[in-house]
Amino acid sequence: MRVLFTSPAGAGHFTPLTPFVDACTARGDEVLAVVPPSLEQLLTERGIPFRTGAEPDRAATAAIRDRLPRASREEAAVLVNRELFGRLCTAAMLPAVEEACRDWRPDLVLHDPCEYASAVVAERLGIRHAQVATSPARIEAYSLDLAAPVLADYEPELAERLKATPYLTRFPASLDPSPYSATLRFRETARPGAAPGAQPAWWGEDGSPLVYVTFGTVSGGMPAGVAACRTAVEALSALPVRVLLSGGRATDLSELGPLPGNVHVEEWVSAPGVLAAASATVCHGGSGTTYGALAAGVPLVVVPLFADQPANARLVESAGAGLAVFPTGGPADAMGLPGPADVPRLRAAVEAVLADPSYREAAGRIAAEMRTAPTVHETLAALAAAP
């Protein structure tokens, strides 16, 4: 079987696809990815065959990003989902995806839900396709509804057809009810040779609770990400904990200034290895980090910055698996920027999550539910066997 994988820019969009790439490779299937130039390094490092698509004009995307900090959350959602993903990214990726589908002739296309060019081409050519979720299903469906008017310019009723195609998600039903009629839930297993190893003794013999802090790969290069890192360091420096901050390759770590003795910063760490030893995770609520922490049974303190993160923060809090600390400015209007006023609030939230065992117990129940889902290999086999 030939399987084509497609994704927009951002490691957080492509990463949920990688377990299926690995499963296809293990089955002996042929795989190919079509991705924007910014993902070339990631795929090269993973040894995944790829072709390079295009990214939208920089001036057009900059105009959108410049508007985001001043936009309401509703306006920001339209800008990102309709204008960026629906209009600009689809137009940019369409030629390369169409060329790959016509000359490589995949049997199945697996794509990020926000990568619409592959759905357009697959529908036109009669190729089976499925979405591999990045975010909770309600958020994905909302994003699709926002993009629907521009997608209809390519294929009438494409949004409705996407809601009826297989929708593969890592999130469990109790946390993430799905409006997609063909929802298939799966669980990730450790990649061969990637078992978590012992972490370096960055703190010597200190056995204090470990708090893992990460604000993702996308936000690291943005003012909100740097502000969040700085706020977290200040909030946690006074607590009797060890802090491991993964800054991300786009973050200028020099902007954090001198670091307290209980804080260690790395550009990148293997999250599964850290989560195996962590007592709590402080993050922005990106779906990858949220899923990883919950799958490991680790409670969270979520400081949402943009996109699906506020919704993820509320899901975690409503499930009792952690607390949300919305940056000053609140979640309803313009996106808040973490700052000094949030330091005591974040510190108190981490203290509460560490002191109250109910948060870890709730995260553990979610992790147990996740472990009952079919494996990626089983899910892929079901897709391959479908007519």
XYZ file of C-alpha atoms in Angstrom, residues 35-295:
261
model
C 5.148 19.302 3.492
C 6.047 22.989 3.489
C 9.756 23.920 3.453
C 9.833 24.628 7.187
C 9.261 20.919 7.916
C 12.082 19.652 5.707
C 14.576 19.403 8.588
C 12.160 17.423 10.770
C 11.447 14.884 8.040
C 15.094 14.627 7.072
C 16.020 13.877 10.697
C 13.307 11.210 10.856
C 14.330 9.683 7.507
C 10.862 10.166 5.997
C 10.767 10.497 2.184
C 9.158 13.789 1.227
C 8.431 16.300 -1.463
C 8.381 19.977 -0.714
C 5.225 21.971 -1.177
C 4.957 25.705 -0.802
C 4.117 28.062 2.016
C 1.949 31.163 1.683
C 3.509 34.486 0.799
C 5.341 35.799 3.843
C 3.774 39.230 3.609
C 0.282 37.689 3.643
C 0.977 35.503 6.676
C 2.748 38.376 8.459
C -0.329 40.544 7.961
C -2.437 37.895 9.675
C -0.002 37.360 12.536
C 0.288 41.115 13.096
C -3.466 41.295 13.620
C -3.686 38.366 16.040
C -2.514 40.111 19.251
C -5.208 42.783 18.831
C -7.975 40.470 17.663
C -10.711 38.947 19.766
C -10.570 35.176 20.059
C -13.432 34.880 17.564
C -11.670 37.161 15.060
C -8.392 35.327 15.601
C -10.096 31.992 14.898
C -11.395 33.275 11.564
C -8.000 34.722 10.631
C -6.166 31.473 11.383
C -8.652 28.860 10.236
C -10.350 30.506 7.274
C -7.742 32.907 5.951
C -4.467 31.178 6.836
C -5.242 27.456 6.693
C -8.338 27.511 4.486
C -7.303 30.081 1.897
C -3.549 30.726 1.886
C -2.127 27.335 2.896
C -4.504 25.381 0.669
C -3.590 27.451 -2.374
C 0.130 27.146 -1.611
C 0.157 23.358 -1.095
C -2.293 22.366 -3.814
C 0.125 22.106 -6.808
C 2.646 19.856 -5.023
C -0.048 17.644 -3.489
C -1.823 17.256 -6.815
C 1.414 16.368 -8.581
C 2.260 13.739 -5.935
C -1.196 12.189 -6.120
C -1.186 12.034 -9.918
C 2.287 10.599 -10.463
C 2.883 8.627 -7.222
C -0.738 7.368 -7.007
C -1.246 6.749 -3.273
C -3.842 4.267 -2.062
C -4.524 6.315 1.069
C -3.919 9.904 2.151
C -3.486 10.698 5.851
C -3.496 14.411 6.604
C -3.573 16.930 9.392
C -7.139 18.292 9.734
C -5.962 21.802 8.781
C -4.186 20.610 5.621
C -7.027 20.900 3.137
C -5.188 20.675 -0.191
C -4.862 16.896 0.113
C -8.585 16.542 0.835
C -9.391 18.624 -2.244
C -7.169 16.480 -4.477
C -8.241 13.169 -2.923
C -11.901 14.005 -3.486
C -11.235 14.994 -7.097
C -9.246 11.835 -7.868
C -11.268 9.366 -5.796
C -8.469 8.520 -3.346
C -9.352 7.340 0.157
C -8.336 9.846 2.815
C -8.514 10.269 6.571
C -7.654 12.944 9.108
C -5.263 12.453 12.018
C -6.370 14.858 14.727
C -4.125 17.442 16.271
C -6.684 19.017 18.617
C -9.863 17.892 20.388
C -12.633 16.995 17.946
C -14.919 19.892 18.871
C -12.134 22.338 18.073
C -11.311 20.586 14.794
C -14.970 20.692 13.741
C -15.225 24.377 14.654
C -12.090 25.123 12.627
C -13.512 23.220 9.669
C -16.790 25.166 9.854
C -14.827 28.423 9.748
C -12.850 27.260 6.704
C -15.902 25.847 4.907
C -16.768 28.962 2.830
C -13.347 29.094 1.141
C -13.079 25.303 0.799
C -16.356 25.302 -1.139
C -14.565 27.296 -3.846
C -12.480 24.162 -4.498
C -15.047 21.431 -3.927
C -18.718 22.041 -3.044
C -19.671 20.605 0.371
C -16.068 19.573 1.060
C -16.455 20.432 4.750
C -19.447 18.119 5.136
C -17.648 15.296 3.349
C -14.641 15.753 5.624
C -16.905 15.298 8.640
C -17.914 11.899 7.251
C -14.414 10.598 6.453
C -12.397 8.652 9.064
C -11.228 10.899 11.890
C -8.370 9.411 13.909
C -7.729 10.843 17.362
C -5.502 10.146 20.357
C -7.891 11.759 22.836
C -10.243 9.514 24.846
C -14.022 9.726 24.576
C -14.519 10.860 28.173
C -12.394 13.940 27.553
C -13.209 14.522 23.911
C -16.678 13.646 22.568
C -16.529 13.729 18.774
C -19.013 15.162 16.251
C -17.283 13.209 13.448
C -19.389 10.235 12.375
C -16.401 7.964 11.657
C -14.225 8.605 14.702
C -11.482 6.053 15.375
C -9.556 6.407 18.622
C -6.024 5.098 18.883
C -3.152 4.997 21.306
C 0.483 5.630 20.638
C 3.137 3.141 21.648
C 6.834 3.759 22.109
C 8.790 3.993 18.893
C 11.252 1.083 18.585
C 14.522 2.073 20.211
C 12.966 5.175 21.781
C 12.269 3.913 25.300
C 12.619 6.652 27.929
C 16.055 6.712 29.493
C 17.348 8.211 32.703
C 17.696 11.980 32.668
C 21.082 13.594 33.338
C 21.760 14.573 36.958
C 21.235 18.261 36.309
C 20.429 18.932 39.992
C 22.889 16.555 41.607
C 21.348 14.590 44.470
C 18.307 16.862 44.799
C 15.204 14.650 44.885
C 12.590 17.422 44.908
C 9.512 17.041 42.688
C 10.259 17.599 39.006
C 8.128 20.161 37.153
C 8.435 19.984 33.378
C 7.846 23.328 31.639
C 7.317 23.685 27.903
C 5.492 26.195 25.740
C 5.872 24.344 22.463
C 7.736 24.748 19.210
C 5.594 27.453 17.602
C 5.215 29.902 20.480
C 8.928 29.843 21.306
C 9.713 32.399 18.651
C 6.783 34.631 19.593
C 6.590 37.308 22.316
C 3.911 35.295 24.130
C 6.185 32.262 24.364
C 9.150 34.165 25.738
C 6.874 35.945 28.222
C 5.408 32.608 29.323
C 8.867 31.108 29.893
C 9.951 34.125 31.899
C 6.763 34.045 33.999
C 7.147 30.328 34.707
C 10.772 30.682 35.787
C 9.886 33.480 38.198
C 6.858 31.613 39.559
C 8.696 28.345 40.172
C 12.041 29.681 41.351
C 10.775 30.084 44.921
C 9.220 26.604 45.172
C 10.999 23.483 46.509
C 10.965 21.829 43.091
C 13.317 21.013 40.245
C 12.320 22.807 37.054
C 13.211 21.534 33.596
C 12.335 24.115 30.957
C 12.375 23.030 27.329
C 12.687 26.313 25.509
C 12.363 25.150 21.926
C 14.733 25.817 19.062
C 13.037 29.120 18.206
C 13.348 30.616 21.691
C 16.114 33.093 22.468
C 16.998 31.694 25.887
C 19.260 34.656 26.628
C 16.110 36.725 27.094
C 15.373 34.779 30.286
C 18.353 36.353 32.049
C 20.175 34.671 34.967
C 18.485 31.449 36.061
C 17.891 30.336 39.669
C 19.644 27.198 40.850
C 16.569 24.961 40.721
C 15.888 25.757 37.047
C 17.606 23.944 34.195
C 16.979 24.925 30.568
C 17.403 22.755 27.502
C 16.622 23.695 23.916
C 14.951 20.308 23.408
C 14.305 17.183 25.495
C 12.555 13.872 24.873
C 9.176 14.486 26.459
C 8.356 10.803 27.218
C 11.558 10.443 29.213
C 10.885 13.594 31.214
C 7.207 12.828 31.796
C 8.114 9.418 33.220
C 9.756 11.254 36.115
C 7.661 14.450 36.317
C 5.280 15.352 39.125
C 3.561 18.081 37.094
C 3.700 19.761 33.703
C 3.379 23.496 33.069
C 2.524 24.188 29.441
C 0.523 26.305 27.011
C -2.058 23.614 26.364
C -0.878 22.627 22.904
C -2.559 19.361 22.029
C 0.672 17.385 21.709
C 1.931 18.372 25.142
C -1.520 17.970 26.693
C -1.942 14.494 25.217
C 1.559 13.417 26.219
C 1.144 14.513 29.827
C -2.274 12.901 30.207
C -1.106 9.671 28.553
